[in-house]
mmCIF file of C-alpha atoms and ligand atoms in Angstrom:
data_model
loop_
_atom_site.group_PDB
_atom_site.id
_atom_site.type_symbol
_atom_site.label_atom_id
_atom_site.label_comp_id
_atom_site.label_asym_id
_atom_site.label_seq_id
_atom_site.Cartn_x
_atom_site.Cartn_y
_atom_site.Cartn_z
ATOM 1 C CA MET I 664 20.188 -11.415 5.754
ATOM 2 C CA LYS I 665 16.955 -10.128 7.230
ATOM 3 C CA LYS I 666 13.773 -10.864 5.337
ATOM 4 C CA ALA I 667 10.761 -8.626 4.751
ATOM 5 C CA ILE I 668 7.278 -9.266 3.415
ATOM 6 C CA CYS I 669 6.177 -6.155 1.517
ATOM 7 C CA LEU I 670 2.471 -5.496 1.092
ATOM 8 C CA PHE I 671 2.559 -4.442 -2.503
ATOM 9 C CA SER I 672 -0.363 -3.097 -4.511
ATOM 10 C CA GLY I 673 1.583 -1.622 -7.419
ATOM 11 C CA GLY I 674 0.593 1.876 -6.283
ATOM 12 C CA LEU I 675 3.054 4.689 -5.682
ATOM 13 C CA ASP I 676 3.404 4.269 -1.911
ATOM 14 C CA SER I 677 3.795 0.504 -1.745
ATOM 15 C CA THR I 678 6.257 0.554 -4.656
ATOM 16 C CA VAL I 679 8.454 3.140 -2.917
ATOM 17 C CA CYS I 680 8.179 0.977 0.212
ATOM 18 C CA LEU I 681 9.326 -2.139 -1.663
ATOM 19 C CA TYR I 682 12.300 -0.325 -3.185
ATOM 20 C CA LEU I 683 13.183 1.048 0.238
ATOM 21 C CA ALA I 684 13.139 -2.409 1.844
ATOM 22 C CA ARG I 685 15.526 -3.640 -0.865
ATOM 23 C CA SER I 686 17.810 -0.653 -0.376
ATOM 24 C CA GLN I 687 17.943 -1.515 3.339
ATOM 25 C CA GLN I 688 19.369 -4.928 2.457
ATOM 26 C CA TYR I 689 16.284 -6.932 3.279
ATOM 27 C CA GLU I 690 15.599 -10.020 1.263
ATOM 28 C CA THR I 691 12.206 -8.852 0.029
ATOM 29 C CA VAL I 692 9.150 -10.872 -0.808
ATOM 30 C CA ALA I 693 6.255 -8.973 -2.383
ATOM 31 C CA LEU I 694 2.677 -9.794 -1.409
ATOM 32 C CA SER I 695 -0.205 -8.524 -3.544
ATOM 33 C CA ILE I 696 -3.776 -9.083 -2.499
ATOM 34 C CA GLU I 697 -6.838 -9.169 -4.689
ATOM 35 C CA TYR I 698 -9.932 -8.342 -2.678
ATOM 36 C CA GLY I 699 -12.624 -7.779 -5.277
ATOM 37 C CA GLN I 700 -11.556 -4.228 -6.005
ATOM 38 C CA ARG I 701 -13.036 -2.378 -8.995
ATOM 39 C CA HIS I 702 -10.104 -3.195 -11.245
ATOM 40 C CA TYR I 703 -6.896 -5.176 -11.278
ATOM 41 C CA LYS I 704 -4.786 -2.601 -13.033
ATOM 42 C CA GLU I 705 -2.619 -1.995 -9.970
ATOM 43 C CA VAL I 706 -2.141 -5.706 -9.448
ATOM 44 C CA SER I 707 -0.969 -6.232 -13.014
ATOM 45 C CA LYS I 708 1.416 -3.286 -12.571
ATOM 46 C CA ALA I 709 2.650 -4.951 -9.389
ATOM 47 C CA GLN I 710 3.437 -8.090 -11.357
ATOM 48 C CA VAL I 711 5.493 -6.157 -13.912
ATOM 49 C CA LEU I 712 7.390 -4.290 -11.201
ATOM 50 C CA ALA I 713 8.145 -7.402 -9.143
ATOM 51 C CA ARG I 714 9.408 -9.230 -12.233
ATOM 52 C CA ALA I 715 11.672 -6.327 -13.147
ATOM 53 C CA LEU I 716 13.097 -6.320 -9.620
ATOM 54 C CA GLN I 717 13.363 -10.099 -9.591
ATOM 55 C CA VAL I 718 11.681 -10.349 -6.215
ATOM 56 C CA ARG I 719 9.524 -13.293 -5.279
ATOM 57 C CA HIS I 720 5.898 -12.312 -5.572
ATOM 58 C CA TYR I 721 2.912 -13.908 -3.918
ATOM 59 C CA PHE I 722 -0.692 -13.247 -4.868
ATOM 60 C CA ALA I 723 -3.344 -13.843 -2.262
ATOM 61 C CA SER I 724 -7.041 -13.266 -2.635
ATOM 62 C CA LEU I 725 -9.831 -12.307 -0.329
ATOM 63 C CA SER I 726 -13.535 -12.240 -0.931
ATOM 64 C CA MET I 727 -15.608 -9.537 0.751
ATOM 65 C CA PRO I 728 -19.080 -10.139 -0.690
ATOM 66 C CA TRP I 729 -20.639 -7.691 1.791
ATOM 67 C CA LYS I 730 -18.696 -4.921 -0.054
ATOM 68 C CA GLY I 731 -19.201 -1.836 2.163
ATOM 69 C CA SER I 732 -16.923 0.433 0.117
ATOM 70 C CA SER I 733 -17.015 2.342 -3.150
ATOM 71 C CA LEU I 734 -13.788 0.531 -4.049
ATOM 72 C CA LEU I 735 -15.693 -2.760 -4.048
ATOM 73 C CA ASP I 736 -19.089 -1.634 -5.265
ATOM 74 C CA ASP I 737 -19.212 -0.009 -8.670
ATOM 75 C CA LYS I 738 -22.787 1.138 -7.995
ATOM 76 C CA VAL I 739 -21.369 3.636 -5.479
ATOM 77 C CA ARG I 740 -19.723 6.667 -7.017
ATOM 78 C CA LEU I 741 -16.092 7.310 -6.184
ATOM 79 C CA PRO I 742 -15.554 10.660 -4.438
ATOM 80 C CA GLN I 743 -14.282 13.234 -6.918
ATOM 81 C CA ASN I 744 -12.314 16.466 -6.650
ATOM 82 C CA ARG I 745 -12.397 16.534 -2.851
ATOM 83 C CA ASP I 746 -10.498 19.370 -1.249
ATOM 84 C CA LEU I 747 -7.274 18.334 0.428
ATOM 85 C CA PRO I 748 -8.220 19.549 3.949
ATOM 86 C CA ILE I 749 -11.444 17.511 3.832
ATOM 87 C CA LEU I 750 -9.627 14.583 2.336
ATOM 88 C CA SER I 751 -7.430 14.147 5.383
ATOM 89 C CA LYS I 752 -10.292 14.513 7.893
ATOM 90 C CA GLU I 753 -13.265 12.483 6.706
ATOM 91 C CA ILE I 754 -13.351 8.727 6.352
ATOM 92 C CA PRO I 755 -14.243 8.425 2.658
ATOM 93 C CA SER I 756 -16.485 5.907 0.888
ATOM 94 C CA THR I 757 -13.281 4.309 -0.442
ATOM 95 C CA TYR I 758 -12.524 3.069 3.078
ATOM 96 C CA VAL I 759 -12.879 -0.730 3.005
ATOM 97 C CA PRO I 760 -14.067 -1.998 6.401
ATOM 98 C CA GLY I 761 -11.296 -4.036 7.990
ATOM 99 C CA ARG I 762 -9.221 -4.237 4.834
ATOM 100 C CA ASN I 763 -5.852 -3.336 6.288
ATOM 101 C CA SER I 764 -6.421 -5.699 9.198
ATOM 102 C CA ALA I 765 -7.191 -8.477 6.717
ATOM 103 C CA PHE I 766 -4.084 -7.528 4.701
ATOM 104 C CA LEU I 767 -1.908 -7.531 7.803
ATOM 105 C CA ALA I 768 -3.319 -10.905 8.856
ATOM 106 C CA LEU I 769 -2.350 -12.369 5.456
ATOM 107 C CA ALA I 770 1.071 -10.694 5.685
ATOM 108 C CA MET I 771 1.463 -12.184 9.176
ATOM 109 C CA SER I 772 0.700 -15.667 7.854
ATOM 110 C CA CYS I 773 3.171 -15.159 5.012
ATOM 111 C CA ALA I 774 5.814 -13.732 7.386
ATOM 112 C CA GLU I 775 5.460 -16.618 9.815
ATOM 113 C CA THR I 776 5.718 -19.195 7.018
ATOM 114 C CA GLU I 777 8.710 -17.419 5.488
ATOM 115 C CA ASN I 778 10.299 -16.810 8.901
ATOM 116 C CA ALA I 779 10.489 -13.111 7.986
ATOM 117 C CA ASP I 780 11.638 -10.374 10.338
ATOM 118 C CA ALA I 781 9.415 -7.568 9.150
ATOM 119 C CA ILE I 782 6.303 -6.600 7.260
ATOM 120 C CA PHE I 783 6.655 -3.434 5.176
ATOM 121 C CA PHE I 784 3.402 -1.539 4.910
ATOM 122 C CA GLY I 785 3.091 1.708 2.938
ATOM 123 C CA ALA I 786 0.595 3.377 5.278
ATOM 124 C CA ASN I 787 0.839 7.134 5.247
ATOM 125 C CA ALA I 788 -0.090 9.988 7.567
ATOM 126 C CA LEU I 789 -2.432 11.363 4.939
ATOM 127 C CA ASP I 790 -4.269 8.087 5.164
ATOM 128 C CA TYR I 791 -4.189 7.557 8.874
ATOM 129 C CA SER I 792 -6.075 10.692 9.701
ATOM 130 C CA GLY I 793 -8.902 9.249 7.645
ATOM 131 C CA TYR I 794 -8.313 5.507 7.912
ATOM 132 C CA PRO I 795 -8.360 4.107 11.457
ATOM 133 C CA ASP I 796 -6.429 0.980 10.471
ATOM 134 C CA CYS I 797 -3.384 3.034 9.401
ATOM 135 C CA ARG I 798 -2.894 4.678 12.813
ATOM 136 C CA PRO I 799 0.400 4.061 14.666
ATOM 137 C CA ASP I 800 -1.397 2.870 17.835
ATOM 138 C CA TYR I 801 -3.266 0.292 15.851
ATOM 139 C CA LEU I 802 -0.111 -0.960 14.133
ATOM 140 C CA GLU I 803 1.688 -1.284 17.483
ATOM 141 C CA ALA I 804 -1.239 -3.325 18.763
ATOM 142 C CA PHE I 805 -0.988 -5.564 15.705
ATOM 143 C CA VAL I 806 2.709 -6.243 16.400
ATOM 144 C CA ARG I 807 1.668 -7.393 19.870
ATOM 145 C CA ALA I 808 -1.142 -9.517 18.401
ATOM 146 C CA MET I 809 1.449 -11.235 16.180
ATOM 147 C CA LEU I 810 3.628 -11.969 19.212
ATOM 148 C CA LEU I 811 0.667 -13.569 20.966
ATOM 149 C CA GLY I 812 -0.969 -15.230 18.008
ATOM 150 C CA THR I 813 1.806 -16.939 16.039
ATOM 151 C CA LYS I 814 3.982 -19.949 16.763
ATOM 152 C CA ILE I 815 7.172 -17.982 16.082
ATOM 153 C CA GLY I 816 5.859 -15.195 18.324
ATOM 154 C CA ILE I 817 5.346 -17.568 21.227
ATOM 155 C CA GLU I 818 8.862 -18.875 20.573
ATOM 156 C CA GLY I 819 10.121 -15.319 21.033
ATOM 157 C CA LYS I 820 10.470 -13.908 17.521
ATOM 158 C CA LYS I 821 8.975 -10.481 17.007
ATOM 159 C CA ILE I 822 7.789 -9.579 13.520
ATOM 160 C CA GLU I 823 8.120 -5.816 13.120
ATOM 161 C CA ILE I 824 5.726 -3.718 11.072
ATOM 162 C CA GLN I 825 7.815 -1.160 9.194
ATOM 163 C CA THR I 826 5.900 1.888 7.988
ATOM 164 C CA PRO I 827 8.651 4.112 6.582
ATOM 165 C CA LEU I 828 6.189 6.384 4.764
ATOM 166 C CA LEU I 829 3.966 6.992 7.768
ATOM 167 C CA HIS I 830 5.036 10.572 8.396
ATOM 168 C CA LEU I 831 6.036 11.575 4.868
ATOM 169 C CA SER I 832 4.072 13.919 2.646
ATOM 170 C CA LYS I 833 3.263 12.784 -0.889
ATOM 171 C CA LYS I 834 5.990 15.159 -2.055
ATOM 172 C CA ASP I 835 8.512 13.405 0.205
ATOM 173 C CA ILE I 836 7.346 10.014 -1.061
ATOM 174 C CA VAL I 837 7.877 11.106 -4.676
ATOM 175 C CA LEU I 838 11.331 12.497 -3.829
ATOM 176 C CA LEU I 839 12.268 9.304 -1.986
ATOM 177 C CA GLY I 840 11.035 7.250 -4.941
ATOM 178 C CA LYS I 841 13.180 9.312 -7.285
ATOM 179 C CA LYS I 842 16.233 8.744 -5.087
ATOM 180 C CA LEU I 843 15.546 4.999 -5.163
ATOM 181 C CA ASP I 844 15.058 4.990 -8.970
ATOM 182 C CA VAL I 845 11.445 3.873 -8.763
ATOM 183 C CA PRO I 846 10.009 3.600 -12.297
ATOM 184 C CA PHE I 847 6.994 5.828 -11.610
ATOM 185 C CA GLU I 848 5.527 5.080 -15.026
ATOM 186 C CA LYS I 849 4.988 1.478 -13.966
ATOM 187 C CA THR I 850 2.995 2.396 -10.834
ATOM 188 C CA TRP I 851 -0.744 2.975 -10.726
ATOM 189 C CA SER I 852 -2.687 4.982 -8.149
ATOM 190 C CA CYS I 853 -6.071 5.851 -9.699
ATOM 191 C CA TYR I 854 -9.114 4.166 -8.128
ATOM 192 C CA ALA I 855 -10.800 3.960 -11.521
ATOM 193 C CA GLY I 856 -9.316 1.379 -13.874
ATOM 194 C CA GLU I 857 -9.362 3.277 -17.159
ATOM 195 C CA ASP I 858 -6.484 3.538 -19.633
ATOM 196 C CA LYS I 859 -5.382 6.867 -18.191
ATOM 197 C CA PRO I 860 -5.655 8.111 -14.581
ATOM 198 C CA CYS I 861 -9.032 9.847 -14.067
ATOM 199 C CA GLY I 862 -7.414 12.890 -12.416
ATOM 200 C CA VAL I 863 -10.308 13.495 -9.992
ATOM 201 C CA CYS I 864 -10.402 10.595 -7.500
ATOM 202 C CA ASP I 865 -8.668 11.019 -4.128
ATOM 203 C CA ALA I 866 -5.735 8.868 -5.215
ATOM 204 C CA CYS I 867 -5.201 10.956 -8.359
ATOM 205 C CA VAL I 868 -5.577 14.246 -6.441
ATOM 206 C CA LEU I 869 -2.963 13.213 -3.848
ATOM 207 C CA ARG I 870 -0.578 11.786 -6.429
ATOM 208 C CA ALA I 871 -0.783 14.955 -8.536
ATOM 209 C CA LYS I 872 -0.078 17.117 -5.477
ATOM 210 C CA GLY I 873 2.956 14.979 -4.632
ATOM 211 C CA PHE I 874 4.520 15.188 -8.083
ATOM 212 C CA GLN I 875 3.711 18.879 -8.427
ATOM 213 C CA GLU I 876 5.297 19.816 -5.098
ATOM 214 C CA ALA I 877 8.320 17.631 -5.824
ATOM 215 C CA GLY I 878 8.772 19.456 -9.133
ATOM 216 C CA ILE I 879 8.805 16.195 -11.065
ATOM 217 C CA PRO I 880 6.405 15.480 -13.937
ATOM 218 C CA ASP I 881 4.303 12.347 -13.440
ATOM 219 C CA PRO I 882 5.266 10.102 -16.385
ATOM 220 C CA LEU I 883 1.809 8.493 -16.284
ATOM 221 C CA LEU I 884 0.291 11.794 -17.391
ATOM 222 C CA SER I 885 2.657 12.547 -20.241
HETATM 223 ZN ZN1 LIG Y 2251 -8.210 8.598 -10.398
#
């Protein structure tokens, strides 16, 4: 059986990605990373989800004391109510410098140790227009870096980066999640860590658009 390391935040996209890897008969190992983000609500959701699925779940942590992002610095306001066209063009203050590269490096270390065949990463087209470290060219370059920079790579094993959500709209992601029986109520997308989703941050705006266009009510809002 092939094995996959799934970068897993407990958000909508990475949860759909994890369920998809399982449905494709991968032995899945979830990897959640704490990196000093504003709140750990997603990570605790990730724990609940991984337990329910009975997948092995690693937690890794990073420290980025230089911050450089509104996700890490609660003195910087989160962008609110941004229009969708702007949202997919500008690199927002929620961009964390180098975060996905750091995540992929940890996933690479985990994959090499676990002798895994693939890393599942829930990057999405809506993100990659704004986030340079979600772009397909970059991810291809990272696959090559893994071939050159790991023992198993030098021995000839290629670790793939699977990004099944890359070209899907949020609507498609919601519909795929429904098909895979993802318990949406256990996922968390909002950048603010309150009891209820704030409804105005980019993550909430995109999530709401996805559920609305899919014609499915978001159970987190009911
Ligand atoms: Zn929000």
